[in-house]
PDB file of C-alpha atoms in Angstrom:
ATOM      1  CA  MET A   1      44.755 132.271  59.318  1.00 45.00           C
ATOM      2  CA  CYS A   2      41.718 134.184  60.512  1.00 53.00           C
ATOM      3  CA  CYS A   3      42.931 135.292  63.922  1.00 54.00           C
ATOM      4  CA  PRO A   4      46.617 135.386  64.817  1.00 56.00           C
ATOM      5  CA  SER A   5      46.236 134.221  68.417  1.00 80.00           C
ATOM      6  CA  THR A   6      42.845 132.766  69.195  1.00 84.00           C
ATOM      7  CA  LYS A   7      44.241 131.142  72.337  1.00 90.00           C
ATOM      8  CA  SER A   8      45.190 134.412  74.032  1.00 92.00           C
ATOM      9  CA  VAL A   9      42.005 136.160  72.898  1.00 94.00           C
ATOM     10  CA  THR A  10      39.858 133.241  74.095  1.00 95.00           C
ATOM     11  CA  LEU A  11      41.673 133.173  77.433  1.00 96.00           C
ATOM     12  CA  THR A  12      41.235 136.923  77.904  1.00 96.00           C
ATOM     13  CA  LEU A  13      37.549 136.829  76.995  1.00 97.00           C
ATOM     14  CA  SER A  14      36.909 133.736  79.131  1.00 97.00           C
ATOM     15  CA  LEU A  15      38.650 135.322  82.100  1.00 98.00           C
ATOM     16  CA  THR A  16      36.569 138.486  81.591  1.00 98.00           C
ATOM     17  CA  GLY A  17      33.384 136.409  81.439  1.00 98.00           C
ATOM     18  CA  LEU A  18      34.429 134.465  84.523  1.00 98.00           C
ATOM     19  CA  LEU A  19      35.022 137.688  86.478  1.00 98.00           C
ATOM     20  CA  LEU A  20      31.676 139.106  85.317  1.00 97.00           C
ATOM     21  CA  SER A  21      29.933 135.891  86.389  1.00 97.00           C
ATOM     22  CA  LEU A  22      31.649 135.920  89.776  1.00 97.00           C
ATOM     23  CA  TYR A  23      30.576 139.530  90.303  1.00 97.00           C
ATOM     24  CA  ALA A  24      27.011 138.630  89.230  1.00 96.00           C
ATOM     25  CA  LEU A  25      27.022 135.828  91.814  1.00 96.00           C
ATOM     26  CA  HIS A  26      28.205 138.322  94.437  1.00 95.00           C
ATOM     27  CA  VAL A  27      25.424 140.772  93.503  1.00 94.00           C
ATOM     28  CA  GLU A  28      22.779 138.019  93.620  1.00 93.00           C
ATOM     29  CA  THR A  29      24.006 136.781  96.983  1.00 93.00           C
ATOM     30  CA  GLN A  30      24.169 140.251  98.528  1.00 94.00           C
ATOM     31  CA  ALA A  31      20.811 141.353  97.085  1.00 90.00           C
ATOM     32  CA  SER A  32      19.093 138.238  98.435  1.00 88.00           C
ATOM     33  CA  LYS A  33      20.551 138.859 101.918  1.00 91.00           C
ATOM     34  CA  ASP A  34      19.961 142.618 102.019  1.00 90.00           C
ATOM     35  CA  PRO A  35      17.079 144.220 100.079  1.00 84.00           C
ATOM     36  CA  GLU A  36      18.767 147.616 100.488  1.00 88.00           C
ATOM     37  CA  TYR A  37      21.966 146.432  98.769  1.00 89.00           C
ATOM     38  CA  VAL A  38      23.070 148.652  95.891  1.00 89.00           C
ATOM     39  CA  ALA A  39      25.440 147.047  93.387  1.00 90.00           C
ATOM     40  CA  LEU A  40      28.020 149.031  91.425  1.00 89.00           C
ATOM     41  CA  CYS A  41      25.977 148.383  88.291  1.00 89.00           C
ATOM     42  CA  ASP A  42      22.765 149.782  89.844  1.00 89.00           C
ATOM     43  CA  ILE A  43      22.593 153.349  88.557  1.00 88.00           C
ATOM     44  CA  SER A  44      19.100 154.641  89.230  1.00 82.00           C
ATOM     45  CA  SER A  45      19.672 157.983  87.475  1.00 80.00           C
ATOM     46  CA  LEU A  46      20.245 156.062  84.199  1.00 83.00           C
ATOM     47  CA  SER A  47      17.597 153.392  84.904  1.00 81.00           C
ATOM     48  CA  LEU A  48      20.231 150.656  85.077  1.00 88.00           C
ATOM     49  CA  SER A  49      19.787 147.810  87.527  1.00 89.00           C
ATOM     50  CA  CYS A  50      21.690 144.563  87.773  1.00 90.00           C
ATOM     51  CA  SER A  51      20.280 143.452  91.099  1.00 90.00           C
ATOM     52  CA  LYS A  52      16.645 143.624  89.905  1.00 90.00           C
ATOM     53  CA  VAL A  53      17.449 141.518  86.864  1.00 92.00           C
ATOM     54  CA  LEU A  54      19.720 139.030  88.620  1.00 92.00           C
ATOM     55  CA  THR A  55      17.203 138.409  91.419  1.00 91.00           C
ATOM     56  CA  SER A  56      14.238 138.010  89.047  1.00 93.00           C
ATOM     57  CA  SER A  57      12.746 134.617  88.228  1.00 93.00           C
ATOM     58  CA  TYR A  58      14.769 134.671  84.990  1.00 94.00           C
ATOM     59  CA  GLY A  59      18.003 134.953  86.990  1.00 93.00           C
ATOM     60  CA  ARG A  60      17.773 131.284  88.002  1.00 94.00           C
ATOM     61  CA  GLY A  61      17.898 128.466  85.493  1.00 94.00           C
ATOM     62  CA  PHE A  62      17.349 130.994  82.698  1.00 95.00           C
ATOM     63  CA  GLY A  63      13.713 131.198  83.776  1.00 94.00           C
ATOM     64  CA  LEU A  64      13.185 127.740  82.254  1.00 95.00           C
ATOM     65  CA  VAL A  65      14.209 125.198  84.880  1.00 95.00           C
ATOM     66  CA  ALA A  66      11.779 126.148  87.684  1.00 94.00           C
ATOM     67  CA  PRO A  67       8.609 125.949  85.552  1.00 94.00           C
ATOM     68  CA  LEU A  68       9.722 122.643  84.041  1.00 95.00           C
ATOM     69  CA  LEU A  69      11.414 120.862  86.946  1.00 95.00           C
ATOM     70  CA  GLY A  70      10.490 122.878  90.061  1.00 93.00           C
ATOM     71  CA  ASP A  71      12.159 125.469  92.258  1.00 92.00           C
ATOM     72  CA  GLU A  72      14.072 122.910  94.316  1.00 94.00           C
ATOM     73  CA  HIS A  73      15.595 121.021  91.385  1.00 95.00           C
ATOM     74  CA  PRO A  74      19.434 120.893  91.434  1.00 95.00           C
ATOM     75  CA  LEU A  75      19.577 122.406  87.930  1.00 95.00           C
ATOM     76  CA  ASN A  76      17.737 125.526  89.113  1.00 94.00           C
ATOM     77  CA  GLN A  77      20.961 127.392  89.864  1.00 95.00           C
ATOM     78  CA  THR A  78      21.601 131.079  89.327  1.00 95.00           C
ATOM     79  CA  ASN A  79      22.607 131.963  85.777  1.00 96.00           C
ATOM     80  CA  SER A  80      25.962 133.175  87.084  1.00 96.00           C
ATOM     81  CA  VAL A  81      26.807 129.621  88.235  1.00 97.00           C
ATOM     82  CA  TYR A  82      26.202 128.430  84.679  1.00 97.00           C
ATOM     83  CA  GLY A  83      28.391 131.308  83.488  1.00 97.00           C
ATOM     84  CA  ILE A  84      31.211 130.323  85.838  1.00 98.00           C
ATOM     85  CA  ILE A  85      31.075 126.746  84.546  1.00 98.00           C
ATOM     86  CA  PHE A  86      30.850 127.851  80.899  1.00 98.00           C
ATOM     87  CA  TYR A  87      33.753 130.306  81.023  1.00 98.00           C
ATOM     88  CA  SER A  88      35.936 127.833  82.939  1.00 98.00           C
ATOM     89  CA  ILE A  89      35.341 125.203  80.243  1.00 97.00           C
ATOM     90  CA  MET A  90      36.060 127.757  77.521  1.00 97.00           C
ATOM     91  CA  MET A  91      39.381 128.585  79.222  1.00 96.00           C
ATOM     92  CA  LEU A  92      40.343 124.911  79.155  1.00 96.00           C
ATOM     93  CA  LEU A  93      39.238 124.483  75.540  1.00 94.00           C
ATOM     94  CA  ALA A  94      41.466 127.393  74.514  1.00 93.00           C
ATOM     95  CA  PHE A  95      44.473 125.107  75.080  1.00 91.00           C
ATOM     96  CA  LEU A  96      43.077 122.150  73.141  1.00 89.00           C
ATOM     97  CA  THR A  97      43.371 122.110  69.363  1.00 85.00           C
ATOM     98  CA  SER A  98      41.931 118.767  68.370  1.00 90.00           C
ATOM     99  CA  LYS A  99      39.072 118.846  65.886  1.00 92.00           C
ATOM    100  CA  VAL A 100      36.572 117.463  68.393  1.00 93.00           C
ATOM    101  CA  MET A 101      37.477 119.968  71.109  1.00 93.00           C
ATOM    102  CA  THR A 102      37.461 122.838  68.628  1.00 93.00           C
ATOM    103  CA  LYS A 103      33.979 121.852  67.446  1.00 94.00           C
ATOM    104  CA  MET A 104      32.845 121.558  71.049  1.00 96.00           C
ATOM    105  CA  GLN A 105      34.181 125.058  71.759  1.00 96.00           C
ATOM    106  CA  PHE A 106      32.444 126.407  68.656  1.00 96.00           C
ATOM    107  CA  TYR A 107      29.059 124.866  69.459  1.00 97.00           C
ATOM    108  CA  MET A 108      29.244 125.886  73.110  1.00 97.00           C
ATOM    109  CA  SER A 109      29.944 129.475  72.077  1.00 97.00           C
ATOM    110  CA  LEU A 110      27.101 129.305  69.546  1.00 97.00           C
ATOM    111  CA  ALA A 111      24.760 128.121  72.317  1.00 97.00           C
ATOM    112  CA  SER A 112      25.935 130.989  74.534  1.00 97.00           C
ATOM    113  CA  VAL A 113      25.083 133.494  71.793  1.00 98.00           C
ATOM    114  CA  ALA A 114      21.630 131.922  71.422  1.00 97.00           C
ATOM    115  CA  MET A 115      21.091 132.186  75.193  1.00 97.00           C
ATOM    116  CA  SER A 116      22.328 135.773  75.097  1.00 97.00           C
ATOM    117  CA  PHE A 117      19.665 136.633  72.516  1.00 97.00           C
ATOM    118  CA  TYR A 118      17.033 134.876  74.636  1.00 97.00           C
ATOM    119  CA  LEU A 119      18.094 136.611  77.859  1.00 96.00           C
ATOM    120  CA  GLY A 120      18.520 139.949  76.068  1.00 95.00           C
ATOM    121  CA  TYR A 121      14.942 139.701  74.828  1.00 96.00           C
ATOM    122  CA  ILE A 122      13.732 138.956  78.364  1.00 96.00           C
ATOM    123  CA  LEU A 123      15.864 141.753  79.781  1.00 94.00           C
ATOM    124  CA  TYR A 124      14.539 144.432  77.478  1.00 92.00           C
ATOM    125  CA  PHE A 125      11.025 143.356  76.511  1.00 95.00           C
ATOM    126  CA  ILE A 126       9.757 141.382  79.522  1.00 94.00           C
ATOM    127  CA  LEU A 127      11.596 142.866  82.503  1.00 93.00           C
ATOM    128  CA  GLY A 128      11.938 146.309  80.942  1.00 91.00           C
ATOM    129  CA  GLU A 129      15.328 146.810  82.589  1.00 89.00           C
ATOM    130  CA  LEU A 130      18.831 147.427  81.373  1.00 92.00           C
ATOM    131  CA  CYS A 131      21.590 145.514  83.129  1.00 93.00           C
ATOM    132  CA  PRO A 132      25.131 146.590  82.157  1.00 95.00           C
ATOM    133  CA  LEU A 133      26.596 143.418  83.660  1.00 95.00           C
ATOM    134  CA  CYS A 134      24.272 141.289  81.535  1.00 95.00           C
ATOM    135  CA  VAL A 135      24.990 143.255  78.359  1.00 96.00           C
ATOM    136  CA  ALA A 136      28.729 142.916  79.010  1.00 97.00           C
ATOM    137  CA  THR A 137      28.397 139.125  79.235  1.00 97.00           C
ATOM    138  CA  TYR A 138      26.395 139.101  75.985  1.00 97.00           C
ATOM    139  CA  ALA A 139      29.232 140.992  74.303  1.00 98.00           C
ATOM    140  CA  VAL A 140      31.819 138.563  75.719  1.00 98.00           C
ATOM    141  CA  ASN A 141      29.743 135.623  74.443  1.00 98.00           C
ATOM    142  CA  PHE A 142      29.537 137.114  70.962  1.00 98.00           C
ATOM    143  CA  LEU A 143      33.294 137.768  70.859  1.00 97.00           C
ATOM    144  CA  LEU A 144      33.980 134.230  72.107  1.00 97.00           C
ATOM    145  CA  PHE A 145      31.817 132.942  69.280  1.00 97.00           C
ATOM    146  CA  ILE A 146      33.919 134.888  66.749  1.00 95.00           C
ATOM    147  CA  THR A 147      37.195 133.568  68.173  1.00 95.00           C
ATOM    148  CA  SER A 148      35.801 130.012  68.267  1.00 95.00           C
ATOM    149  CA  TRP A 149      34.737 130.356  64.651  1.00 94.00           C
ATOM    150  CA  CYS A 150      38.225 131.619  63.743  1.00 91.00           C
ATOM    151  CA  LYS A 151      39.838 128.701  65.576  1.00 91.00           C
ATOM    152  CA  LYS A 152      37.531 126.216  63.837  1.00 90.00           C
ATOM    153  CA  ARG A 153      38.181 127.824  60.472  1.00 89.00           C
ATOM    154  CA  SER A 154      41.959 127.922  60.902  1.00 85.00           C
ATOM    155  CA  LEU A 155      41.983 124.283  62.007  1.00 81.00           C
ATOM    156  CA  SER A 156      39.997 123.191  58.949  1.00 76.00           C
ATOM    157  CA  THR A 157      42.211 125.342  56.693  1.00 72.00           C
ATOM    158  CA  SER A 158      45.386 123.830  58.141  1.00 68.00           C
ATOM    159  CA  SER A 159      44.042 120.285  57.783  1.00 62.00           C
ATOM    160  CA  SER A 160      43.106 120.898  54.137  1.00 61.00           C
ATOM    161  CA  SER A 161      46.549 122.368  53.416  1.00 57.00           C
ATOM    162  CA  LYS A 162      48.130 119.270  54.973  1.00 54.00           C
ATOM    163  CA  GLY A 163      46.167 117.200  52.483  1.00 51.00           C
ATOM    164  CA  SER A 164      47.611 119.191  49.572  1.00 48.00           C
ATOM    165  CA  ARG A 165      51.115 118.715  51.000  1.00 45.00           C
ATOM    166  CA  ARG A 166      50.562 114.969  50.978  1.00 44.00           C
ATOM    167  CA  GLU A 167      49.729 115.139  47.304  1.00 43.00           C
ATOM    168  CA  GLU A 168      52.955 117.041  46.674  1.00 43.00           C
ATOM    169  CA  SER A 169      54.977 114.520  48.649  1.00 42.00           C
ATOM    170  CA  THR A 170      53.678 111.636  46.504  1.00 47.00           C
ATOM    171  CA  PHE A 171      54.998 113.330  43.375  1.00 49.00           C
ATOM    172  CA  THR A 172      57.283 111.038  41.368  1.00 54.00           C
ATOM    173  CA  LEU A 173      60.256 112.026  39.283  1.00 53.00           C
ATOM    174  CA  PRO A 174      60.175 111.483  35.531  1.00 58.00           C
ATOM    175  CA  SER A 175      61.189 107.987  34.592  1.00 63.00           C
ATOM    176  CA  ASN A 176      62.511 108.577  31.048  1.00 66.00           C
ATOM    177  CA  ASN A 177      63.982 111.348  28.904  1.00 65.00           C
ATOM    178  CA  GLN A 178      60.675 112.313  27.288  1.00 64.00           C
ATOM    179  CA  ASP A 179      58.997 112.757  30.670  1.00 61.00           C
ATOM    180  CA  PHE A 180      62.027 114.610  31.951  1.00 53.00           C
ATOM    181  CA  LYS A 181      61.904 117.105  29.031  1.00 58.00           C
ATOM    182  CA  LYS A 182      58.209 117.714  29.726  1.00 60.00           C
ATOM    183  CA  PHE A 183      59.003 118.184  33.399  1.00 50.00           C
ATOM    184  CA  ILE A 184      61.545 120.939  32.666  1.00 54.00           C
TER     185      ILE A 184
END
């Protein structure tokens, strides 16, 4: 088995991601109400700013929904709302061990890593900012991907070992003395 307890690790990481997303939603809400709001993750002496990044055009719909569907489209939500939904689903999938649900968990975590690379590129190269809250969620996404991969791998390993057990259970005893001597 790759990871001894993927369920508890996935739950812990998903809960961490959920809390980070809830805090990001709080920062976005407060920063939109009060331009003077300073979040805990805004550290000007280190050039770190969450509120600038979270209130940018890339902080809603990943910067993709508004240009494609318009600012008023229902899918143009803050990225933290998508994070809350994603981490809640990942928490539920931690309890489900069917092949389909495990694959769904794996591919969702893979998509989150891809989005983390995309948003990390925007964060550093386009916005020129460093957001500790964002980087923390990228790390959580990467770790969730590893645990999802471990869960998928352990499920496929256990199903292949069940197949070998079936072969052993269909073993027949020798039917005559010659076969019995060879068996011993």
